[in-house]
């Protein structure tokens, strides 16, 4: 399961979430309730935008007796992303020292509040990329030799 889970992490890093989840599923076939693999699969699902499935999978991971504090903190992050700041706060306080928990809780709260656009701000415009050589500006003239 360790090799399969590691392959899943590599695929996640490359953005190939479907292939990553196939690796996690193969690892879970070998060790069905492995909290490390479940944690990795949940994070992969979250990266793919499948937040409800990610939370469900992470809860299975954190219900295991050998679940790590890191898995619980990952669940806190997922709960915050879903907008459940109270659950995120409870989980943050469970394993972390008070000062670290407070910092995480402030971060979780910021996830729930989108930044308002100030009226004086200009909207961000994606720069246009030339599609052909004809769209490129002419090159500068060569330097003069004296």
Short mmCIF file of N, CA and C in Angstrom, two decimals:
data_model
loop_
_atom_site.label_atom_id
_atom_site.label_comp_id
_atom_site.label_asym_id
_atom_site.label_seq_id
_atom_site.Cartn_x
_atom_site.Cartn_y
_atom_site.Cartn_z
N UNK A 1 0.81 -1.20 0.00
CA UNK A 1 0.00 0.00 0.00
C UNK A 1 0.85 1.26 0.00
N UNK A 2 2.03 1.18 0.59
CA UNK A 2 2.89 2.37 0.69
C UNK A 2 3.33 2.87 -0.68
N UNK A 3 3.72 1.93 -1.55
CA UNK A 3 4.15 2.31 -2.89
C UNK A 3 2.98 2.89 -3.68
N UNK A 4 1.83 2.24 -3.60
CA UNK A 4 0.65 2.72 -4.33
C UNK A 4 0.22 4.10 -3.84
N UNK A 5 0.26 4.30 -2.53
CA UNK A 5 -0.11 5.60 -1.98
C UNK A 5 0.89 6.66 -2.42
N UNK A 6 2.17 6.30 -2.44
CA UNK A 6 3.20 7.25 -2.89
C UNK A 6 3.01 7.61 -4.36
N UNK A 7 2.66 6.63 -5.16
CA UNK A 7 2.36 6.92 -6.57
C UNK A 7 1.17 7.87 -6.68
N UNK A 8 0.18 7.66 -5.84
CA UNK A 8 -0.97 8.56 -5.83
C UNK A 8 -0.56 9.99 -5.53
N UNK A 9 0.34 10.17 -4.59
CA UNK A 9 0.83 11.51 -4.25
C UNK A 9 1.52 12.14 -5.45
N UNK A 10 2.32 11.35 -6.16
CA UNK A 10 3.00 11.87 -7.35
C UNK A 10 1.98 12.30 -8.40
N UNK A 11 0.98 11.46 -8.64
CA UNK A 11 -0.05 11.84 -9.62
C UNK A 11 -0.80 13.09 -9.18
N UNK A 12 -1.08 13.21 -7.88
CA UNK A 12 -1.73 14.43 -7.39
C UNK A 12 -0.85 15.64 -7.68
N UNK A 13 0.44 15.51 -7.42
CA UNK A 13 1.37 16.61 -7.64
C UNK A 13 1.35 17.03 -9.10
N UNK A 14 1.19 16.07 -10.00
CA UNK A 14 1.14 16.36 -11.43
C UNK A 14 -0.24 16.84 -11.88
N UNK A 15 -1.23 16.80 -10.99
CA UNK A 15 -2.58 17.24 -11.33
C UNK A 15 -3.42 16.17 -11.98
N UNK A 16 -2.96 14.92 -11.97
CA UNK A 16 -3.71 13.80 -12.56
C UNK A 16 -4.48 13.11 -11.42
N UNK A 17 -5.57 13.75 -10.99
CA UNK A 17 -6.30 13.29 -9.81
C UNK A 17 -7.00 11.95 -10.03
N UNK A 18 -7.48 11.71 -11.22
CA UNK A 18 -8.14 10.42 -11.49
C UNK A 18 -7.16 9.27 -11.32
N UNK A 19 -5.96 9.43 -11.89
CA UNK A 19 -4.94 8.38 -11.76
C UNK A 19 -4.51 8.25 -10.30
N UNK A 20 -4.40 9.37 -9.60
CA UNK A 20 -4.02 9.34 -8.19
C UNK A 20 -5.05 8.53 -7.39
N UNK A 21 -6.31 8.80 -7.63
CA UNK A 21 -7.35 8.11 -6.87
C UNK A 21 -7.40 6.62 -7.20
N UNK A 22 -7.03 6.26 -8.42
CA UNK A 22 -6.93 4.84 -8.74
C UNK A 22 -5.83 4.17 -7.92
N UNK A 23 -4.73 4.88 -7.73
CA UNK A 23 -3.65 4.34 -6.91
C UNK A 23 -4.09 4.20 -5.45
N UNK A 24 -4.79 5.21 -4.95
CA UNK A 24 -5.29 5.14 -3.57
C UNK A 24 -6.28 4.00 -3.40
N UNK A 25 -7.16 3.82 -4.39
CA UNK A 25 -8.12 2.72 -4.32
C UNK A 25 -7.42 1.37 -4.32
N UNK A 26 -6.36 1.23 -5.11
CA UNK A 26 -5.59 -0.02 -5.12
C UNK A 26 -4.93 -0.24 -3.76
N UNK A 27 -4.41 0.82 -3.17
CA UNK A 27 -3.80 0.71 -1.83
C UNK A 27 -4.86 0.33 -0.79
N UNK A 28 -6.05 0.91 -0.92
CA UNK A 28 -7.12 0.59 0.03
C UNK A 28 -7.64 -0.83 -0.17
N UNK A 29 -7.49 -1.38 -1.35
CA UNK A 29 -7.85 -2.78 -1.58
C UNK A 29 -6.96 -3.67 -0.72
N UNK A 30 -5.71 -3.26 -0.58
CA UNK A 30 -4.75 -4.03 0.22
C UNK A 30 -4.93 -3.79 1.72
N UNK A 31 -5.30 -2.58 2.09
CA UNK A 31 -5.44 -2.21 3.50
C UNK A 31 -6.64 -1.25 3.60
N UNK A 32 -7.86 -1.82 3.68
CA UNK A 32 -9.10 -1.05 3.48
C UNK A 32 -9.33 0.18 4.35
N UNK A 33 -8.85 0.20 5.57
CA UNK A 33 -9.14 1.35 6.42
C UNK A 33 -7.86 2.06 6.85
N UNK A 34 -6.87 2.04 6.00
CA UNK A 34 -5.59 2.66 6.31
C UNK A 34 -5.78 4.18 6.38
N UNK A 35 -5.55 4.79 7.54
CA UNK A 35 -5.80 6.23 7.67
C UNK A 35 -4.89 7.09 6.82
N UNK A 36 -3.68 6.64 6.55
CA UNK A 36 -2.78 7.43 5.71
C UNK A 36 -3.28 7.48 4.28
N UNK A 37 -3.69 6.34 3.75
CA UNK A 37 -4.19 6.29 2.37
C UNK A 37 -5.51 7.05 2.28
N UNK A 38 -6.38 6.87 3.26
CA UNK A 38 -7.65 7.60 3.26
C UNK A 38 -7.42 9.11 3.31
N UNK A 39 -6.45 9.54 4.11
CA UNK A 39 -6.09 10.95 4.19
C UNK A 39 -5.65 11.46 2.83
N UNK A 40 -4.75 10.72 2.19
CA UNK A 40 -4.24 11.14 0.88
C UNK A 40 -5.36 11.18 -0.16
N UNK A 41 -6.22 10.17 -0.13
CA UNK A 41 -7.32 10.15 -1.10
C UNK A 41 -8.27 11.33 -0.86
N UNK A 42 -8.55 11.63 0.39
CA UNK A 42 -9.44 12.75 0.70
C UNK A 42 -8.85 14.07 0.19
N UNK A 43 -7.57 14.27 0.39
CA UNK A 43 -6.94 15.50 -0.09
C UNK A 43 -6.95 15.56 -1.62
N UNK A 44 -6.80 14.41 -2.26
CA UNK A 44 -6.87 14.36 -3.71
C UNK A 44 -8.27 14.74 -4.20
N UNK A 45 -9.28 14.20 -3.53
CA UNK A 45 -10.66 14.53 -3.90
C UNK A 45 -10.92 16.03 -3.73
N UNK A 46 -10.39 16.59 -2.65
CA UNK A 46 -10.58 18.02 -2.41
C UNK A 46 -9.91 18.85 -3.50
N UNK A 47 -8.72 18.44 -3.93
CA UNK A 47 -8.03 19.17 -4.99
C UNK A 47 -8.82 19.11 -6.30
N UNK A 48 -9.56 18.04 -6.47
CA UNK A 48 -10.36 17.88 -7.68
C UNK A 48 -11.68 18.64 -7.58
N UNK A 49 -11.97 19.20 -6.40
CA UNK A 49 -13.21 19.94 -6.21
C UNK A 49 -14.35 19.11 -5.68
N UNK A 50 -14.07 17.89 -5.30
CA UNK A 50 -15.10 16.99 -4.79
C UNK A 50 -15.08 17.02 -3.25
N UNK A 51 -15.46 18.17 -2.72
CA UNK A 51 -15.30 18.46 -1.29
C UNK A 51 -16.17 17.57 -0.41
N UNK A 52 -17.40 17.29 -0.80
CA UNK A 52 -18.26 16.43 0.03
C UNK A 52 -17.66 15.03 0.17
N UNK A 53 -17.19 14.47 -0.94
CA UNK A 53 -16.55 13.15 -0.89
C UNK A 53 -15.27 13.20 -0.06
N UNK A 54 -14.55 14.30 -0.18
CA UNK A 54 -13.30 14.46 0.56
C UNK A 54 -13.56 14.45 2.07
N UNK A 55 -14.57 15.18 2.49
CA UNK A 55 -14.91 15.22 3.93
C UNK A 55 -15.33 13.84 4.41
N UNK A 56 -16.17 13.17 3.64
CA UNK A 56 -16.63 11.84 4.02
C UNK A 56 -15.44 10.87 4.16
N UNK A 57 -14.53 10.90 3.20
CA UNK A 57 -13.36 10.03 3.23
C UNK A 57 -12.44 10.39 4.40
N UNK A 58 -12.25 11.69 4.65
CA UNK A 58 -11.39 12.11 5.75
C UNK A 58 -11.98 11.73 7.10
N UNK A 59 -13.31 11.75 7.21
CA UNK A 59 -13.93 11.32 8.47
C UNK A 59 -13.68 9.84 8.73
N UNK A 60 -13.71 9.03 7.67
CA UNK A 60 -13.38 7.60 7.83
C UNK A 60 -11.94 7.48 8.31
N UNK A 61 -11.05 8.28 7.75
CA UNK A 61 -9.63 8.24 8.14
C UNK A 61 -9.46 8.60 9.61
N UNK A 62 -10.13 9.67 10.03
CA UNK A 62 -9.95 10.14 11.41
C UNK A 62 -10.68 9.27 12.43
N UNK A 63 -11.59 8.43 11.98
CA UNK A 63 -12.28 7.50 12.89
C UNK A 63 -11.41 6.28 13.23
N UNK A 64 -10.32 6.10 12.51
CA UNK A 64 -9.45 4.95 12.76
C UNK A 64 -8.65 5.18 14.04
N UNK A 65 -8.45 4.14 14.85
CA UNK A 65 -7.68 4.31 16.09
C UNK A 65 -6.26 4.84 15.86
N UNK A 66 -5.67 4.52 14.72
CA UNK A 66 -4.30 4.96 14.45
C UNK A 66 -4.23 6.26 13.66
N UNK A 67 -5.35 6.98 13.57
CA UNK A 67 -5.37 8.25 12.83
C UNK A 67 -4.43 9.25 13.50
N UNK A 68 -3.77 10.02 12.67
CA UNK A 68 -2.81 11.01 13.18
C UNK A 68 -3.49 12.35 13.46
N UNK A 69 -2.79 13.15 14.24
CA UNK A 69 -3.25 14.52 14.48
C UNK A 69 -3.29 15.29 13.17
N UNK A 70 -2.36 14.99 12.26
CA UNK A 70 -2.33 15.66 10.96
C UNK A 70 -3.61 15.38 10.18
N UNK A 71 -4.09 14.14 10.24
CA UNK A 71 -5.34 13.81 9.55
C UNK A 71 -6.51 14.62 10.14
N UNK A 72 -6.54 14.76 11.45
CA UNK A 72 -7.61 15.54 12.08
C UNK A 72 -7.51 17.01 11.67
N UNK A 73 -6.29 17.53 11.55
CA UNK A 73 -6.13 18.92 11.12
C UNK A 73 -6.50 19.09 9.65
N UNK A 74 -6.24 18.06 8.85
CA UNK A 74 -6.69 18.11 7.46
C UNK A 74 -8.22 18.11 7.39
N UNK A 75 -8.85 17.33 8.28
CA UNK A 75 -10.31 17.35 8.33
C UNK A 75 -10.79 18.74 8.74
N UNK A 76 -10.10 19.37 9.67
CA UNK A 76 -10.48 20.73 10.07
C UNK A 76 -10.42 21.68 8.87
N UNK A 77 -9.38 21.57 8.08
CA UNK A 77 -9.26 22.41 6.90
C UNK A 77 -10.40 22.15 5.92
N UNK A 78 -10.72 20.88 5.70
CA UNK A 78 -11.82 20.56 4.78
C UNK A 78 -13.15 21.09 5.31
N UNK A 79 -13.35 20.98 6.62
CA UNK A 79 -14.59 21.50 7.20
C UNK A 79 -14.66 23.02 7.03
N UNK A 80 -13.54 23.68 7.19
CA UNK A 80 -13.52 25.14 6.99
C UNK A 80 -13.83 25.48 5.54
N UNK A 81 -13.27 24.71 4.62
CA UNK A 81 -13.55 24.96 3.20
C UNK A 81 -15.02 24.76 2.87
N UNK A 82 -15.67 23.86 3.60
CA UNK A 82 -17.11 23.65 3.41
C UNK A 82 -17.94 24.73 4.08
N UNK A 83 -17.30 25.54 4.91
CA UNK A 83 -18.01 26.61 5.59
C UNK A 83 -18.43 26.28 7.01
N UNK A 84 -17.98 25.15 7.55
CA UNK A 84 -18.32 24.75 8.92
C UNK A 84 -17.18 25.15 9.85
N UNK A 85 -17.13 26.44 10.17
CA UNK A 85 -16.05 26.98 11.00
C UNK A 85 -16.07 26.41 12.41
N UNK A 86 -17.26 26.11 12.94
CA UNK A 86 -17.35 25.57 14.29
C UNK A 86 -16.68 24.20 14.39
N UNK A 87 -16.96 23.32 13.43
CA UNK A 87 -16.33 21.99 13.42
C UNK A 87 -14.83 22.13 13.24
N UNK A 88 -14.42 23.04 12.36
CA UNK A 88 -12.99 23.27 12.13
C UNK A 88 -12.31 23.74 13.41
N UNK A 89 -12.96 24.62 14.13
CA UNK A 89 -12.39 25.14 15.38
C UNK A 89 -12.26 24.04 16.42
N UNK A 90 -13.30 23.21 16.57
CA UNK A 90 -13.23 22.10 17.54
C UNK A 90 -12.06 21.18 17.23
N UNK A 91 -11.90 20.84 15.95
CA UNK A 91 -10.81 19.95 15.57
C UNK A 91 -9.45 20.61 15.78
N UNK A 92 -9.34 21.90 15.49
CA UNK A 92 -8.07 22.60 15.67
C UNK A 92 -7.66 22.61 17.13
N UNK A 93 -8.61 22.79 18.02
CA UNK A 93 -8.29 22.85 19.45
C UNK A 93 -7.97 21.47 20.04
N UNK A 94 -8.35 20.42 19.33
CA UNK A 94 -8.17 19.06 19.87
C UNK A 94 -6.70 18.66 19.98
N UNK A 95 -5.88 19.00 19.01
CA UNK A 95 -4.51 18.50 18.97
C UNK A 95 -3.43 19.57 19.08
N UNK A 96 -3.79 20.81 18.86
CA UNK A 96 -2.78 21.86 18.73
C UNK A 96 -2.63 22.69 19.99
N UNK A 97 -1.43 23.22 20.20
CA UNK A 97 -1.26 24.18 21.31
C UNK A 97 -2.15 25.40 21.04
N UNK A 98 -2.58 26.06 22.10
CA UNK A 98 -3.53 27.17 21.95
C UNK A 98 -3.12 28.23 20.93
N UNK A 99 -1.86 28.64 20.93
CA UNK A 99 -1.45 29.70 20.00
C UNK A 99 -1.53 29.24 18.55
N UNK A 100 -1.16 28.00 18.29
CA UNK A 100 -1.22 27.47 16.93
C UNK A 100 -2.68 27.28 16.52
N UNK A 101 -3.48 26.76 17.44
CA UNK A 101 -4.90 26.58 17.15
C UNK A 101 -5.56 27.91 16.80
N UNK A 102 -5.24 28.95 17.54
CA UNK A 102 -5.83 30.28 17.28
C UNK A 102 -5.44 30.78 15.88
N UNK A 103 -4.19 30.59 15.52
CA UNK A 103 -3.74 31.02 14.19
C UNK A 103 -4.48 30.24 13.11
N UNK A 104 -4.63 28.94 13.30
CA UNK A 104 -5.35 28.13 12.32
C UNK A 104 -6.81 28.54 12.23
N UNK A 105 -7.41 28.80 13.37
CA UNK A 105 -8.82 29.19 13.41
C UNK A 105 -9.03 30.51 12.66
N UNK A 106 -8.13 31.45 12.84
CA UNK A 106 -8.23 32.72 12.10
C UNK A 106 -8.13 32.47 10.60
N UNK A 107 -7.23 31.57 10.22
CA UNK A 107 -7.10 31.23 8.80
C UNK A 107 -8.38 30.59 8.30
N UNK A 108 -8.93 29.66 9.07
CA UNK A 108 -10.18 28.99 8.66
C UNK A 108 -11.30 29.99 8.48
N UNK A 109 -11.37 30.97 9.38
CA UNK A 109 -12.41 31.99 9.26
C UNK A 109 -12.22 32.82 8.00
N UNK A 110 -10.98 33.06 7.63
CA UNK A 110 -10.73 33.84 6.41
C UNK A 110 -11.16 33.07 5.17
N UNK A 111 -11.14 31.75 5.22
CA UNK A 111 -11.58 30.95 4.08
C UNK A 111 -13.08 31.12 3.84
N UNK A 112 -13.82 31.35 4.91
CA UNK A 112 -15.26 31.47 4.80
C UNK A 112 -15.69 32.84 4.29
N UNK A 113 -14.81 33.84 4.39
CA UNK A 113 -15.16 35.20 3.98
C UNK A 113 -14.41 35.57 2.71
N UNK A 114 -15.12 35.66 1.60
CA UNK A 114 -14.43 36.12 0.39
C UNK A 114 -14.03 37.58 0.54
N UNK A 115 -12.88 37.94 0.00
CA UNK A 115 -12.42 39.32 0.07
C UNK A 115 -13.33 40.20 -0.78
N UNK A 116 -13.86 41.27 -0.19
CA UNK A 116 -14.70 42.16 -1.00
C UNK A 116 -13.82 42.94 -1.99
N UNK A 117 -14.38 43.21 -3.15
CA UNK A 117 -13.68 44.00 -4.15
C UNK A 117 -13.92 45.46 -3.82
N UNK A 118 -12.85 46.20 -3.67
CA UNK A 118 -12.97 47.62 -3.38
C UNK A 118 -13.40 48.35 -4.64
N UNK A 119 -14.28 49.34 -4.51
CA UNK A 119 -14.76 50.05 -5.70
C UNK A 119 -13.64 50.69 -6.52
N UNK A 120 -12.52 51.04 -5.88
CA UNK A 120 -11.43 51.68 -6.61
C UNK A 120 -10.52 50.68 -7.29
N UNK A 121 -10.68 49.40 -6.98
CA UNK A 121 -9.83 48.39 -7.60
C UNK A 121 -10.24 48.16 -9.04
N UNK A 122 -9.25 48.01 -9.89
CA UNK A 122 -9.53 47.66 -11.26
C UNK A 122 -9.65 46.14 -11.33
N UNK A 123 -10.56 45.63 -12.14
CA UNK A 123 -10.64 44.19 -12.27
C UNK A 123 -9.37 43.64 -12.91
N UNK A 124 -8.99 42.47 -12.46
CA UNK A 124 -7.81 41.83 -13.04
C UNK A 124 -8.16 41.32 -14.43
N UNK A 125 -7.32 41.62 -15.36
CA UNK A 125 -7.53 41.19 -16.73
C UNK A 125 -6.42 40.22 -17.08
N UNK A 126 -6.81 39.10 -17.63
CA UNK A 126 -5.82 38.13 -18.06
C UNK A 126 -5.10 38.69 -19.27
N UNK A 127 -3.77 38.72 -19.23
CA UNK A 127 -3.06 39.26 -20.39
C UNK A 127 -3.26 38.37 -21.61
N UNK A 128 -3.32 39.01 -22.74
CA UNK A 128 -3.47 38.25 -23.98
C UNK A 128 -2.12 37.69 -24.38
N UNK A 129 -2.14 36.47 -24.83
CA UNK A 129 -0.92 35.82 -25.30
C UNK A 129 -1.02 35.73 -26.81
N UNK A 130 -0.01 36.21 -27.53
CA UNK A 130 -0.08 36.11 -28.99
C UNK A 130 -0.19 34.65 -29.42
N UNK A 131 -1.04 34.40 -30.40
CA UNK A 131 -1.24 33.03 -30.83
C UNK A 131 -0.39 32.65 -32.03
N UNK A 132 0.06 33.62 -32.79
CA UNK A 132 0.89 33.33 -33.95
C UNK A 132 2.03 34.33 -34.01
N UNK A 133 3.00 34.03 -34.87
CA UNK A 133 4.14 34.92 -35.03
C UNK A 133 3.71 36.28 -35.55
N UNK A 134 2.64 36.32 -36.37
CA UNK A 134 2.17 37.60 -36.92
C UNK A 134 1.64 38.51 -35.81
N UNK A 135 1.19 37.92 -34.69
CA UNK A 135 0.64 38.72 -33.60
C UNK A 135 1.72 39.34 -32.72
N UNK A 136 2.96 38.91 -32.87
CA UNK A 136 4.04 39.42 -32.04
C UNK A 136 4.47 40.80 -32.52
N UNK A 137 4.90 41.66 -31.60
CA UNK A 137 5.41 42.96 -32.04
C UNK A 137 6.73 42.76 -32.77
N UNK A 138 7.13 43.73 -33.62
CA UNK A 138 8.39 43.58 -34.34
C UNK A 138 9.56 43.61 -33.36
N UNK A 139 10.65 42.89 -33.68
CA UNK A 139 11.79 42.90 -32.77
C UNK A 139 12.48 44.26 -32.80
N UNK A 140 13.23 44.60 -31.75
CA UNK A 140 13.93 45.87 -31.73
C UNK A 140 15.05 45.84 -32.78
N UNK A 141 15.45 47.01 -33.26
CA UNK A 141 16.53 47.03 -34.25
C UNK A 141 17.84 46.56 -33.62
N UNK A 142 18.75 46.02 -34.43
CA UNK A 142 20.02 45.58 -33.87
C UNK A 142 20.85 46.77 -33.41
N UNK A 143 21.75 46.56 -32.45
CA UNK A 143 22.59 47.67 -31.99
C UNK A 143 23.52 48.12 -33.11
N UNK A 144 23.84 49.42 -33.08
CA UNK A 144 24.72 49.98 -34.09
C UNK A 144 26.17 49.78 -33.70
N UNK A 145 27.01 49.45 -34.66
CA UNK A 145 28.45 49.34 -34.42
C UNK A 145 29.12 50.63 -34.85
N UNK A 146 29.92 51.21 -34.01
CA UNK A 146 30.63 52.45 -34.35
C UNK A 146 32.06 52.18 -34.57
#
